[in-house]
PDB file of C-alpha atoms in Angstrom:
ATOM      1  CA  UNK A   1      66.494  -6.930 -78.655  1.00  0.00           C
ATOM      2  CA  UNK A   2      63.986  -9.223 -76.939  1.00  0.00           C
ATOM      3  CA  UNK A   3      60.614  -7.526 -76.489  1.00  0.00           C
ATOM      4  CA  UNK A   4      58.466 -10.497 -75.487  1.00  0.00           C
ATOM      5  CA  UNK A   5      58.992 -13.727 -73.548  1.00  0.00           C
ATOM      6  CA  UNK A   6      56.756 -16.744 -74.090  1.00  0.00           C
ATOM      7  CA  UNK A   7      56.706 -19.308 -71.279  1.00  0.00           C
ATOM      8  CA  UNK A   8      55.435 -22.849 -71.564  1.00  0.00           C
ATOM      9  CA  UNK A   9      52.995 -23.873 -68.834  1.00  0.00           C
ATOM     10  CA  UNK A  10      53.597 -27.488 -67.775  1.00  0.00           C
ATOM     11  CA  UNK A  11      57.190 -27.967 -66.703  1.00  0.00           C
ATOM     12  CA  UNK A  12      57.952 -24.246 -66.693  1.00  0.00           C
ATOM     13  CA  UNK A  13      55.203 -22.195 -65.012  1.00  0.00           C
ATOM     14  CA  UNK A  14      53.438 -25.121 -63.359  1.00  0.00           C
ATOM     15  CA  UNK A  15      53.716 -28.834 -62.660  1.00  0.00           C
ATOM     16  CA  UNK A  16      51.477 -31.783 -61.949  1.00  0.00           C
ATOM     17  CA  UNK A  17      51.722 -32.760 -58.268  1.00  0.00           C
ATOM     18  CA  UNK A  18      53.719 -35.820 -57.274  1.00  0.00           C
ATOM     19  CA  UNK A  19      51.783 -38.984 -57.988  1.00  0.00           C
ATOM     20  CA  UNK A  20      49.534 -37.356 -60.591  1.00  0.00           C
ATOM     21  CA  UNK A  21      50.097 -40.050 -63.218  1.00  0.00           C
ATOM     22  CA  UNK A  22      49.914 -42.943 -60.747  1.00  0.00           C
ATOM     23  CA  UNK A  23      46.646 -41.578 -59.355  1.00  0.00           C
ATOM     24  CA  UNK A  24      45.243 -41.411 -62.877  1.00  0.00           C
ATOM     25  CA  UNK A  25      46.243 -45.013 -63.545  1.00  0.00           C
ATOM     26  CA  UNK A  26      44.512 -46.025 -60.315  1.00  0.00           C
ATOM     27  CA  UNK A  27      41.097 -45.233 -61.811  1.00  0.00           C
ATOM     28  CA  UNK A  28      41.203 -48.685 -63.413  1.00  0.00           C
ATOM     29  CA  UNK A  29      42.272 -52.174 -62.359  1.00  0.00           C
ATOM     30  CA  UNK A  30      45.933 -52.786 -61.570  1.00  0.00           C
ATOM     31  CA  UNK A  31      47.772 -53.734 -64.732  1.00  0.00           C
ATOM     32  CA  UNK A  32      45.440 -51.722 -66.969  1.00  0.00           C
ATOM     33  CA  UNK A  33      46.636 -48.285 -65.860  1.00  0.00           C
ATOM     34  CA  UNK A  34      49.080 -47.566 -68.676  1.00  0.00           C
ATOM     35  CA  UNK A  35      46.613 -48.658 -71.356  1.00  0.00           C
ATOM     36  CA  UNK A  36      43.959 -46.416 -69.775  1.00  0.00           C
ATOM     37  CA  UNK A  37      46.289 -43.413 -69.686  1.00  0.00           C
ATOM     38  CA  UNK A  38      47.396 -44.026 -73.282  1.00  0.00           C
ATOM     39  CA  UNK A  39      43.744 -44.165 -74.358  1.00  0.00           C
ATOM     40  CA  UNK A  40      42.959 -40.913 -72.549  1.00  0.00           C
ATOM     41  CA  UNK A  41      45.904 -39.029 -73.997  1.00  0.00           C
ATOM     42  CA  UNK A  42      45.328 -40.312 -77.523  1.00  0.00           C
ATOM     43  CA  UNK A  43      41.623 -39.445 -77.418  1.00  0.00           C
ATOM     44  CA  UNK A  44      42.478 -36.027 -75.972  1.00  0.00           C
ATOM     45  CA  UNK A  45      44.520 -34.940 -78.988  1.00  0.00           C
ATOM     46  CA  UNK A  46      41.631 -33.333 -80.927  1.00  0.00           C
ATOM     47  CA  UNK A  47      40.681 -31.432 -77.764  1.00  0.00           C
ATOM     48  CA  UNK A  48      44.174 -29.953 -77.628  1.00  0.00           C
ATOM     49  CA  UNK A  49      43.510 -28.146 -80.900  1.00  0.00           C
ATOM     50  CA  UNK A  50      39.926 -27.193 -80.078  1.00  0.00           C
ATOM     51  CA  UNK A  51      38.299 -29.762 -82.347  1.00  0.00           C
ATOM     52  CA  UNK A  52      36.511 -31.500 -79.453  1.00  0.00           C
ATOM     53  CA  UNK A  53      35.411 -30.611 -75.968  1.00  0.00           C
ATOM     54  CA  UNK A  54      37.484 -32.287 -73.272  1.00  0.00           C
ATOM     55  CA  UNK A  55      34.380 -33.252 -71.293  1.00  0.00           C
ATOM     56  CA  UNK A  56      33.197 -35.258 -74.317  1.00  0.00           C
ATOM     57  CA  UNK A  57      36.613 -36.903 -74.528  1.00  0.00           C
ATOM     58  CA  UNK A  58      36.561 -37.937 -70.882  1.00  0.00           C
ATOM     59  CA  UNK A  59      32.969 -39.189 -71.138  1.00  0.00           C
ATOM     60  CA  UNK A  60      33.897 -41.303 -74.164  1.00  0.00           C
ATOM     61  CA  UNK A  61      36.949 -42.868 -72.526  1.00  0.00           C
ATOM     62  CA  UNK A  62      35.174 -43.351 -69.209  1.00  0.00           C
ATOM     63  CA  UNK A  63      32.372 -45.172 -70.989  1.00  0.00           C
ATOM     64  CA  UNK A  64      34.858 -47.381 -72.788  1.00  0.00           C
ATOM     65  CA  UNK A  65      36.466 -48.351 -69.479  1.00  0.00           C
ATOM     66  CA  UNK A  66      33.267 -48.840 -67.505  1.00  0.00           C
ATOM     67  CA  UNK A  67      33.644 -45.600 -65.531  1.00  0.00           C
ATOM     68  CA  UNK A  68      30.653 -43.488 -66.640  1.00  0.00           C
ATOM     69  CA  UNK A  69      29.929 -42.398 -63.056  1.00  0.00           C
ATOM     70  CA  UNK A  70      33.464 -41.030 -62.581  1.00  0.00           C
ATOM     71  CA  UNK A  71      33.561 -38.417 -65.352  1.00  0.00           C
ATOM     72  CA  UNK A  72      33.531 -35.450 -62.966  1.00  0.00           C
ATOM     73  CA  UNK A  73      36.227 -37.046 -60.844  1.00  0.00           C
ATOM     74  CA  UNK A  74      38.395 -37.578 -63.906  1.00  0.00           C
ATOM     75  CA  UNK A  75      37.851 -34.002 -65.044  1.00  0.00           C
ATOM     76  CA  UNK A  76      38.904 -32.803 -61.619  1.00  0.00           C
ATOM     77  CA  UNK A  77      42.187 -34.612 -62.038  1.00  0.00           C
ATOM     78  CA  UNK A  78      43.116 -32.120 -64.782  1.00  0.00           C
ATOM     79  CA  UNK A  79      42.671 -29.286 -62.276  1.00  0.00           C
ATOM     80  CA  UNK A  80      45.414 -30.651 -60.049  1.00  0.00           C
ATOM     81  CA  UNK A  81      48.145 -28.125 -60.809  1.00  0.00           C
ATOM     82  CA  UNK A  82      51.004 -26.754 -58.741  1.00  0.00           C
ATOM     83  CA  UNK A  83      52.050 -23.258 -59.780  1.00  0.00           C
ATOM     84  CA  UNK A  84      55.719 -22.260 -59.562  1.00  0.00           C
ATOM     85  CA  UNK A  85      55.784 -19.140 -57.402  1.00  0.00           C
ATOM     86  CA  UNK A  86      59.373 -18.245 -58.459  1.00  0.00           C
ATOM     87  CA  UNK A  87      58.440 -18.315 -62.143  1.00  0.00           C
ATOM     88  CA  UNK A  88      55.297 -16.274 -61.556  1.00  0.00           C
ATOM     89  CA  UNK A  89      57.427 -13.753 -59.669  1.00  0.00           C
ATOM     90  CA  UNK A  90      59.894 -13.667 -62.551  1.00  0.00           C
ATOM     91  CA  UNK A  91      57.055 -13.043 -64.991  1.00  0.00           C
ATOM     92  CA  UNK A  92      56.046 -10.047 -62.902  1.00  0.00           C
ATOM     93  CA  UNK A  93      59.610  -8.733 -62.978  1.00  0.00           C
ATOM     94  CA  UNK A  94      59.806  -9.129 -66.745  1.00  0.00           C
ATOM     95  CA  UNK A  95      56.573  -7.234 -67.200  1.00  0.00           C
ATOM     96  CA  UNK A  96      57.754  -4.580 -64.789  1.00  0.00           C
ATOM     97  CA  UNK A  97      60.864  -4.063 -66.906  1.00  0.00           C
ATOM     98  CA  UNK A  98      58.716  -3.333 -69.950  1.00  0.00           C
ATOM     99  CA  UNK A  99      58.771  -6.752 -71.607  1.00  0.00           C
ATOM    100  CA  UNK A 100      55.637  -8.573 -72.606  1.00  0.00           C
ATOM    101  CA  UNK A 101      55.339 -11.967 -70.924  1.00  0.00           C
ATOM    102  CA  UNK A 102      52.852 -14.538 -72.201  1.00  0.00           C
ATOM    103  CA  UNK A 103      51.996 -18.216 -71.863  1.00  0.00           C
ATOM    104  CA  UNK A 104      52.502 -20.506 -74.854  1.00  0.00           C
ATOM    105  CA  UNK A 105      51.157 -23.966 -74.140  1.00  0.00           C
ATOM    106  CA  UNK A 106      49.409 -27.082 -75.402  1.00  0.00           C
ATOM    107  CA  UNK A 107      46.116 -27.347 -73.493  1.00  0.00           C
ATOM    108  CA  UNK A 108      42.544 -28.516 -73.948  1.00  0.00           C
ATOM    109  CA  UNK A 109      39.896 -25.837 -73.408  1.00  0.00           C
ATOM    110  CA  UNK A 110      38.700 -27.318 -70.099  1.00  0.00           C
ATOM    111  CA  UNK A 111      42.120 -27.052 -68.472  1.00  0.00           C
ATOM    112  CA  UNK A 112      42.867 -23.739 -70.167  1.00  0.00           C
ATOM    113  CA  UNK A 113      39.700 -22.240 -68.679  1.00  0.00           C
ATOM    114  CA  UNK A 114      40.741 -23.412 -65.215  1.00  0.00           C
ATOM    115  CA  UNK A 115      44.188 -21.892 -65.681  1.00  0.00           C
ATOM    116  CA  UNK A 116      42.724 -18.578 -66.797  1.00  0.00           C
ATOM    117  CA  UNK A 117      40.028 -18.269 -64.175  1.00  0.00           C
ATOM    118  CA  UNK A 118      41.077 -20.213 -61.083  1.00  0.00           C
ATOM    119  CA  UNK A 119      44.858 -19.835 -61.321  1.00  0.00           C
ATOM    120  CA  UNK A 120      44.561 -16.190 -62.340  1.00  0.00           C
ATOM    121  CA  UNK A 121      46.902 -16.426 -65.302  1.00  0.00           C
ATOM    122  CA  UNK A 122      44.988 -13.733 -67.173  1.00  0.00           C
ATOM    123  CA  UNK A 123      46.325 -11.309 -64.561  1.00  0.00           C
ATOM    124  CA  UNK A 124      49.799 -12.856 -64.224  1.00  0.00           C
ATOM    125  CA  UNK A 125      50.565 -12.643 -67.950  1.00  0.00           C
ATOM    126  CA  UNK A 126      50.060 -10.095 -70.710  1.00  0.00           C
ATOM    127  CA  UNK A 127      48.422 -12.759 -72.833  1.00  0.00           C
ATOM    128  CA  UNK A 128      48.271 -16.464 -73.518  1.00  0.00           C
ATOM    129  CA  UNK A 129      48.567 -18.685 -76.553  1.00  0.00           C
ATOM    130  CA  UNK A 130      46.716 -21.932 -75.900  1.00  0.00           C
ATOM    131  CA  UNK A 131      46.814 -24.610 -78.568  1.00  0.00           C
ATOM    132  CA  UNK A 132      43.051 -25.103 -78.227  1.00  0.00           C
ATOM    133  CA  UNK A 133      42.562 -21.432 -79.170  1.00  0.00           C
ATOM    134  CA  UNK A 134      45.175 -21.309 -81.937  1.00  0.00           C
ATOM    135  CA  UNK A 135      43.937 -24.594 -83.428  1.00  0.00           C
ATOM    136  CA  UNK A 136      47.418 -26.086 -83.634  1.00  0.00           C
ATOM    137  CA  UNK A 137      50.000 -27.701 -81.342  1.00  0.00           C
ATOM    138  CA  UNK A 138      53.484 -26.391 -80.518  1.00  0.00           C
ATOM    139  CA  UNK A 139      54.952 -29.183 -82.630  1.00  0.00           C
ATOM    140  CA  UNK A 140      53.832 -27.181 -85.681  1.00  0.00           C
ATOM    141  CA  UNK A 141      55.550 -23.996 -86.851  1.00  0.00           C
ATOM    142  CA  UNK A 142      52.045 -22.579 -87.347  1.00  0.00           C
ATOM    143  CA  UNK A 143      51.657 -22.329 -83.569  1.00  0.00           C
ATOM    144  CA  UNK A 144      54.465 -19.807 -83.418  1.00  0.00           C
ATOM    145  CA  UNK A 145      53.605 -17.926 -86.590  1.00  0.00           C
ATOM    146  CA  UNK A 146      50.069 -17.420 -85.280  1.00  0.00           C
ATOM    147  CA  UNK A 147      51.410 -16.280 -81.921  1.00  0.00           C
ATOM    148  CA  UNK A 148      53.709 -13.806 -83.661  1.00  0.00           C
ATOM    149  CA  UNK A 149      50.807 -12.448 -85.687  1.00  0.00           C
ATOM    150  CA  UNK A 150      48.896 -11.732 -82.485  1.00  0.00           C
ATOM    151  CA  UNK A 151      51.945 -10.239 -80.796  1.00  0.00           C
ATOM    152  CA  UNK A 152      52.661  -8.129 -83.894  1.00  0.00           C
ATOM    153  CA  UNK A 153      56.365  -8.695 -83.356  1.00  0.00           C
ATOM    154  CA  UNK A 154      59.086 -10.186 -85.550  1.00  0.00           C
ATOM    155  CA  UNK A 155      60.371 -13.598 -84.493  1.00  0.00           C
ATOM    156  CA  UNK A 156      63.818 -12.221 -83.677  1.00  0.00           C
ATOM    157  CA  UNK A 157      62.330 -10.104 -80.877  1.00  0.00           C
ATOM    158  CA  UNK A 158      60.608 -13.004 -79.099  1.00  0.00           C
ATOM    159  CA  UNK A 159      62.041 -15.592 -76.693  1.00  0.00           C
ATOM    160  CA  UNK A 160      60.342 -18.940 -76.058  1.00  0.00           C
ATOM    161  CA  UNK A 161      61.119 -21.036 -72.946  1.00  0.00           C
ATOM    162  CA  UNK A 162      60.025 -24.670 -72.808  1.00  0.00           C
ATOM    163  CA  UNK A 163      61.039 -27.904 -71.091  1.00  0.00           C
ATOM    164  CA  UNK A 164      60.769 -29.869 -74.356  1.00  0.00           C
ATOM    165  CA  UNK A 165      63.661 -29.705 -76.818  1.00  0.00           C
ATOM    166  CA  UNK A 166      61.265 -30.600 -79.621  1.00  0.00           C
ATOM    167  CA  UNK A 167      59.188 -27.471 -79.124  1.00  0.00           C
ATOM    168  CA  UNK A 168      62.202 -25.239 -78.570  1.00  0.00           C
ATOM    169  CA  UNK A 169      63.622 -26.457 -81.870  1.00  0.00           C
ATOM    170  CA  UNK A 170      60.332 -25.725 -83.646  1.00  0.00           C
ATOM    171  CA  UNK A 171      60.327 -22.185 -82.272  1.00  0.00           C
ATOM    172  CA  UNK A 172      63.926 -21.676 -83.372  1.00  0.00           C
ATOM    173  CA  UNK A 173      63.075 -22.934 -86.851  1.00  0.00           C
ATOM    174  CA  UNK A 174      60.508 -20.128 -87.067  1.00  0.00           C
ATOM    175  CA  UNK A 175      63.167 -17.618 -86.017  1.00  0.00           C
ATOM    176  CA  UNK A 176      62.393 -17.143 -82.328  1.00  0.00           C
ATOM    177  CA  UNK A 177      65.054 -17.310 -79.660  1.00  0.00           C
ATOM    178  CA  UNK A 178      64.599 -20.566 -77.760  1.00  0.00           C
ATOM    179  CA  UNK A 179      65.719 -21.690 -74.313  1.00  0.00           C
ATOM    180  CA  UNK A 180      65.350 -25.211 -72.938  1.00  0.00           C
ATOM    181  CA  UNK A 181      64.576 -25.080 -69.197  1.00  0.00           C
ATOM    182  CA  UNK A 182      62.412 -26.872 -66.643  1.00  0.00           C
ATOM    183  CA  UNK A 183      61.480 -26.108 -63.054  1.00  0.00           C
ATOM    184  CA  UNK A 184      63.698 -28.929 -61.772  1.00  0.00           C
ATOM    185  CA  UNK A 185      66.763 -26.927 -62.855  1.00  0.00           C
ATOM    186  CA  UNK A 186      65.971 -24.077 -60.488  1.00  0.00           C
ATOM    187  CA  UNK A 187      64.968 -20.481 -61.105  1.00  0.00           C
ATOM    188  CA  UNK A 188      68.526 -19.133 -60.922  1.00  0.00           C
ATOM    189  CA  UNK A 189      69.497 -21.187 -63.977  1.00  0.00           C
ATOM    190  CA  UNK A 190      66.677 -19.544 -65.914  1.00  0.00           C
ATOM    191  CA  UNK A 191      67.660 -16.105 -64.648  1.00  0.00           C
ATOM    192  CA  UNK A 192      71.244 -16.700 -65.804  1.00  0.00           C
ATOM    193  CA  UNK A 193      70.087 -17.760 -69.262  1.00  0.00           C
ATOM    194  CA  UNK A 194      67.853 -14.748 -69.580  1.00  0.00           C
ATOM    195  CA  UNK A 195      70.706 -12.555 -68.406  1.00  0.00           C
ATOM    196  CA  UNK A 196      72.913 -13.917 -71.172  1.00  0.00           C
ATOM    197  CA  UNK A 197      70.311 -12.561 -73.586  1.00  0.00           C
ATOM    198  CA  UNK A 198      70.314  -9.174 -71.894  1.00  0.00           C
ATOM    199  CA  UNK A 199      67.054  -9.804 -70.042  1.00  0.00           C
ATOM    200  CA  UNK A 200      66.695  -8.995 -66.348  1.00  0.00           C
ATOM    201  CA  UNK A 201      69.199  -7.762 -63.837  1.00  0.00           C
TER     202      UNK A 201
END
């Protein structure tokens, strides 16, 4: 019996708005955008596990690319998030049926704080497992074992939904139920998959 559902954030509960990546590339000269983005994402990795502050990461990269005056603007880019109302509604239904519903996501602490406070996820979900808090990414089995410890549930009673097959496979390796789904598939597809597991109406 499933007693808890873990939902990934990006690609499941929320999405970046259209043009998000192109707008990020536009911070630098045409032709340098991909290299800039690659630098940002690579430098961000320690922030995703809580080893560095994301503001320090952005300041470092901005300095490297001659953009020291645009740090706040770059940070604001990470607050551009579109929440999926149908998935939030589904989370409420799951909780109303007696299941625990939590986030399970790779995030730096800056973005995680925005999600908690400004997007109200602390009220939408029963809890949240952010990689920056757990100290490990979803690519590691330790992410899920630590989440299970906090849930105080066996793996067989927990479902994880993510839009990345890699992370779903990692969760399954730990013993969780795993479902691959993204917002582009539509909420009814997710409802059908949950129904096949005896979840929902």
